[in-house]
Amino acid sequence: MSAIPVADDVLGPDVAVLSLAKVSEALGQSANKVRQLLRDGQLLAVRRDGDLFVPAEFLAGSAPVKGLAGLLTVLNDAGFSRTEMLRWLYSEDESLPGTTPINALRTNHGTEVKRRAQAMAF
């Protein structure tokens, strides 16, 4: 996967982000495990003021949002950079339930989101 994007270049100021320490706490995992999830492409992070942050919407309680890791794999296999993945996940799409792919994923519409991601790959 490509380099970690800078938050201000990708995410709007209204997108809540969590430090790796907060993500670690929420997931009940060590900071090293969270970094491994980032390296493995199961989570995405952005860089803000030199530190890494994960969008808060990527977590659902004590786990990553269901289907996120698979979706990120599909997007990666389609050649999307991390920046492009984040932009796509937060892009408005009125035809999706929840109006953005990440919101649709969070509201159990992962199959539709993944189908659209696969369609973009071809």
Coordinates of N, CA and C in Angstrom, one line a residue, residues 4-102:
I4 N 1.1 7.0 3.9 CA 0.0 7.5 4.7 C -0.3 8.9 4.4
P5 N -1.6 9.2 4.0 CA -1.9 10.6 3.6 C -2.0 11.5 4.8
V6 N -1.9 12.8 4.4 CA -2.0 13.9 5.4 C -3.5 14.2 5.6
A7 N -4.0 14.2 6.8 CA -5.5 14.4 7.0 C -6.0 15.6 6.4
D8 N -5.3 16.7 6.5 CA -5.9 18.0 5.9 C -6.0 17.9 4.4
D9 N -5.3 17.1 3.8 CA -5.4 17.0 2.3 C -6.5 16.0 1.9
V10 N -7.0 15.2 2.8 CA -8.0 14.2 2.4 C -9.3 14.3 3.1
L11 N -9.2 14.4 4.4 CA -10.5 14.5 5.2 C -10.8 15.9 5.6
G12 N -12.1 16.1 5.6 CA -12.6 17.5 6.0 C -12.4 17.6 7.5
P13 N -12.5 18.8 8.0 CA -12.3 19.1 9.4 C -13.4 18.5 10.3
D14 N -14.5 18.1 9.7 CA -15.7 17.6 10.4 C -15.5 16.1 10.6
V15 N -14.5 15.4 10.0 CA -14.3 14.0 10.2 C -13.5 13.8 11.5
A16 N -14.2 13.1 12.5 CA -13.5 12.8 13.8 C -12.4 11.8 13.6
V17 N -11.3 12.0 14.2 CA -10.2 11.0 14.1 C -9.8 10.6 15.5
L18 N -9.2 9.5 15.7 CA -8.7 9.0 16.9 C -7.2 8.7 16.9
S19 N -6.5 9.0 17.9 CA -5.1 8.7 18.0 C -4.9 7.2 18.0
L20 N -3.7 6.7 17.7 CA -3.5 5.3 17.8 C -3.6 4.8 19.2
A21 N -3.3 5.6 20.2 CA -3.5 5.2 21.6 C -5.0 5.0 21.9
K22 N -5.9 5.9 21.4 CA -7.3 5.7 21.6 C -7.9 4.5 20.8
V23 N -7.3 4.3 19.6 CA -7.8 3.1 18.8 C -7.3 1.8 19.5
S24 N -6.1 1.8 20.1 CA -5.6 0.7 20.8 C -6.5 0.4 22.0
E25 N -6.9 1.4 22.7 CA -7.8 1.3 23.9 C -9.1 0.8 23.5
A26 N -9.7 1.4 22.4 CA -11.0 1.0 22.0 C -11.1 -0.5 21.5
L27 N -10.0 -0.9 20.8 CA -10.0 -2.3 20.3 C -9.5 -3.3 21.4
G28 N -8.9 -2.8 22.5 CA -8.4 -3.7 23.5 C -7.1 -4.4 23.0
Q29 N -6.4 -3.7 22.1 CA -5.2 -4.3 21.5 C -4.0 -3.4 21.8
S30 N -2.8 -3.9 21.7 CA -1.6 -3.1 21.9 C -1.4 -2.1 20.8
A31 N -0.7 -1.1 21.0 CA -0.4 -0.1 19.9 C 0.3 -0.8 18.8
N32 N 1.2 -1.8 19.1 CA 1.9 -2.5 18.0 C 0.9 -3.3 17.2
K33 N -0.2 -3.9 17.8 CA -1.2 -4.6 17.0 C -1.9 -3.7 16.1
V34 N -2.2 -2.5 16.6 CA -2.9 -1.5 15.8 C -2.0 -1.1 14.6
R35 N -0.8 -0.9 14.8 CA 0.2 -0.6 13.7 C 0.2 -1.7 12.7
Q36 N 0.1 -3.0 13.2 CA 0.1 -4.1 12.3 C -1.2 -4.1 11.5
L37 N -2.3 -3.8 12.1 CA -3.6 -3.7 11.3 C -3.4 -2.6 10.2
L38 N -2.7 -1.5 10.5 CA -2.5 -0.5 9.5 C -1.6 -1.0 8.4
R39 N -0.5 -1.7 8.8 CA 0.4 -2.3 7.8 C -0.2 -3.3 6.9
D40 N -1.1 -4.1 7.5 CA -1.8 -5.2 6.8 C -3.0 -4.6 5.9
G41 N -3.3 -3.3 6.0 CA -4.3 -2.8 5.2 C -5.7 -3.1 5.7
Q42 N -5.8 -3.4 7.0 CA -7.1 -3.7 7.6 C -7.7 -2.4 8.2
L43 N -6.9 -1.4 8.4 CA -7.3 -0.1 8.8 C -6.5 0.9 8.0
L44 N -7.0 2.1 7.9 CA -6.3 3.2 7.3 C -6.1 4.3 8.4
A45 N -5.0 5.0 8.2 CA -4.7 6.2 9.1 C -4.3 7.4 8.2
V46 N -4.4 8.5 8.9 CA -4.0 9.8 8.2 C -2.9 10.4 9.2
R47 N -2.1 11.2 8.6 CA -1.1 11.9 9.4 C -1.5 13.3 9.6
R48 N -1.5 13.7 10.9 CA -1.9 15.1 11.3 C -0.8 15.6 12.3
D49 N -0.2 16.6 12.0 CA 0.9 17.2 12.8 C 1.9 16.1 13.2
G50 N 2.2 15.3 12.3 CA 3.3 14.2 12.5 C 2.8 13.0 13.1
D51 N 1.6 12.9 13.7 CA 1.1 11.8 14.4 C 0.0 11.1 13.5
L52 N -0.2 9.8 13.8 CA -1.1 9.0 13.0 C -2.5 9.0 13.7
F53 N -3.5 9.1 12.9 CA -4.9 9.1 13.4 C -5.8 8.2 12.5
V54 N -6.7 7.5 13.1 CA -7.6 6.7 12.4 C -9.0 7.3 12.4
P55 N -9.7 7.4 11.3 CA -11.1 8.0 11.4 C -11.9 7.2 12.4
A56 N -12.6 7.9 13.2 CA -13.4 7.3 14.3 C -14.5 6.4 13.7
E57 N -15.0 6.8 12.5 CA -16.0 6.0 11.9 C -15.6 4.6 11.4
F58 N -14.3 4.4 11.5 CA -13.8 3.0 11.1 C -13.9 2.0 12.2
L59 N -14.3 2.5 13.4 CA -14.5 1.6 14.5 C -16.0 1.5 14.9
A60 N -16.4 0.3 15.3 CA -17.7 0.1 15.8 C -17.6 -0.6 17.1
G61 N -17.6 0.2 18.2 CA -17.4 -0.4 19.5 C -15.9 -0.9 19.7
S62 N -15.8 -2.1 20.0 CA -14.4 -2.7 20.2 C -13.8 -3.4 19.0
A63 N -14.3 -3.1 17.8 CA -13.8 -3.8 16.6 C -13.9 -2.8 15.4
P64 N -13.1 -3.1 14.4 CA -13.2 -2.3 13.1 C -14.6 -2.5 12.6
V65 N -15.1 -1.6 11.8 CA -16.4 -1.8 11.2 C -16.5 -3.0 10.3
K66 N -17.5 -3.8 10.5 CA -17.7 -5.0 9.7 C -17.5 -4.8 8.2
G67 N -16.7 -5.5 7.6 CA -16.5 -5.4 6.1 C -15.5 -4.4 5.7
L68 N -14.9 -3.6 6.6 CA -14.0 -2.6 6.2 C -12.7 -3.2 5.7
A69 N -12.1 -4.2 6.4 CA -10.9 -4.8 5.9 C -11.0 -5.4 4.5
G70 N -12.1 -6.1 4.3 CA -12.4 -6.7 2.9 C -12.5 -5.6 1.9
L71 N -13.2 -4.6 2.2 CA -13.4 -3.4 1.3 C -12.1 -2.8 0.9
L72 N -11.2 -2.6 2.0 CA -9.9 -2.0 1.7 C -9.1 -2.9 0.8
T73 N -9.2 -4.2 1.0 CA -8.5 -5.1 0.1 C -8.9 -5.0 -1.3
V74 N -10.2 -4.9 -1.5 CA -10.8 -4.8 -2.9 C -10.3 -3.5 -3.5
L75 N -10.3 -2.4 -2.7 CA -9.8 -1.1 -3.3 C -8.3 -1.1 -3.6
N76 N -7.6 -1.8 -2.7 CA -6.1 -1.9 -2.9 C -5.8 -2.7 -4.1
D77 N -6.5 -3.8 -4.3 CA -6.4 -4.7 -5.5 C -6.8 -4.0 -6.8
A78 N -7.7 -3.0 -6.6 CA -8.1 -2.2 -7.8 C -7.1 -1.1 -8.1
G79 N -6.0 -1.0 -7.3 CA -5.0 0.0 -7.6 C -5.2 1.4 -6.9
F80 N -6.1 1.4 -5.9 CA -6.4 2.7 -5.2 C -5.2 2.9 -4.2
S81 N -4.8 4.2 -4.2 CA -3.8 4.6 -3.1 C -4.6 4.8 -1.8
R82 N -3.9 4.9 -0.7 CA -4.6 5.1 0.5 C -5.4 6.4 0.5
T83 N -4.8 7.4 -0.1 CA -5.5 8.7 -0.3 C -6.8 8.6 -1.1
E84 N -6.7 7.8 -2.2 CA -7.9 7.6 -3.0 C -9.0 6.8 -2.3
M85 N -8.5 5.8 -1.5 CA -9.5 5.0 -0.7 C -10.2 5.9 0.3
L86 N -9.5 6.8 1.0 CA -10.2 7.7 2.0 C -11.1 8.6 1.3
R87 N -10.7 9.2 0.2 CA -11.6 10.1 -0.5 C -12.8 9.4 -1.0
W88 N -12.7 8.2 -1.5 CA -13.9 7.4 -2.0 C -14.8 7.1 -0.8
L89 N -14.2 6.6 0.3 CA -15.0 6.3 1.5 C -15.8 7.4 2.0
Y90 N -15.3 8.6 1.9 CA -16.0 9.8 2.4 C -16.7 10.7 1.3
S91 N -16.8 10.1 0.1 CA -17.4 10.9 -1.0 C -18.9 10.7 -1.0
E92 N -19.6 11.8 -1.2 CA -21.1 11.8 -1.2 C -21.6 11.0 -2.3
D93 N -22.6 10.1 -2.1 CA -23.3 9.3 -3.1 C -24.7 9.1 -2.6
E94 N -25.6 9.9 -3.1 CA -27.0 9.9 -2.6 C -27.7 8.6 -2.9
S95 N -27.2 7.8 -3.8 CA -27.8 6.5 -4.2 C -27.5 5.4 -3.1
L96 N -26.5 5.7 -2.2 CA -26.2 4.8 -1.2 C -27.0 5.1 0.1
P97 N -27.4 4.0 0.8 CA -27.9 4.3 2.1 C -26.9 4.9 3.0
G98 N -27.1 6.0 3.6 CA -26.1 6.7 4.5 C -25.3 7.7 3.7
T99 N -25.5 7.9 2.5 CA -24.9 8.9 1.6 C -23.4 8.9 1.4
T100 N -22.6 8.1 2.1 CA -21.2 7.9 1.8 C -20.9 6.4 2.0
P101 N -19.9 5.9 1.3 CA -19.6 4.5 1.4 C -19.3 4.1 2.9
I102 N -18.6 4.9 3.7 CA -18.3 4.5 5.0 C -19.6 4.5 5.9

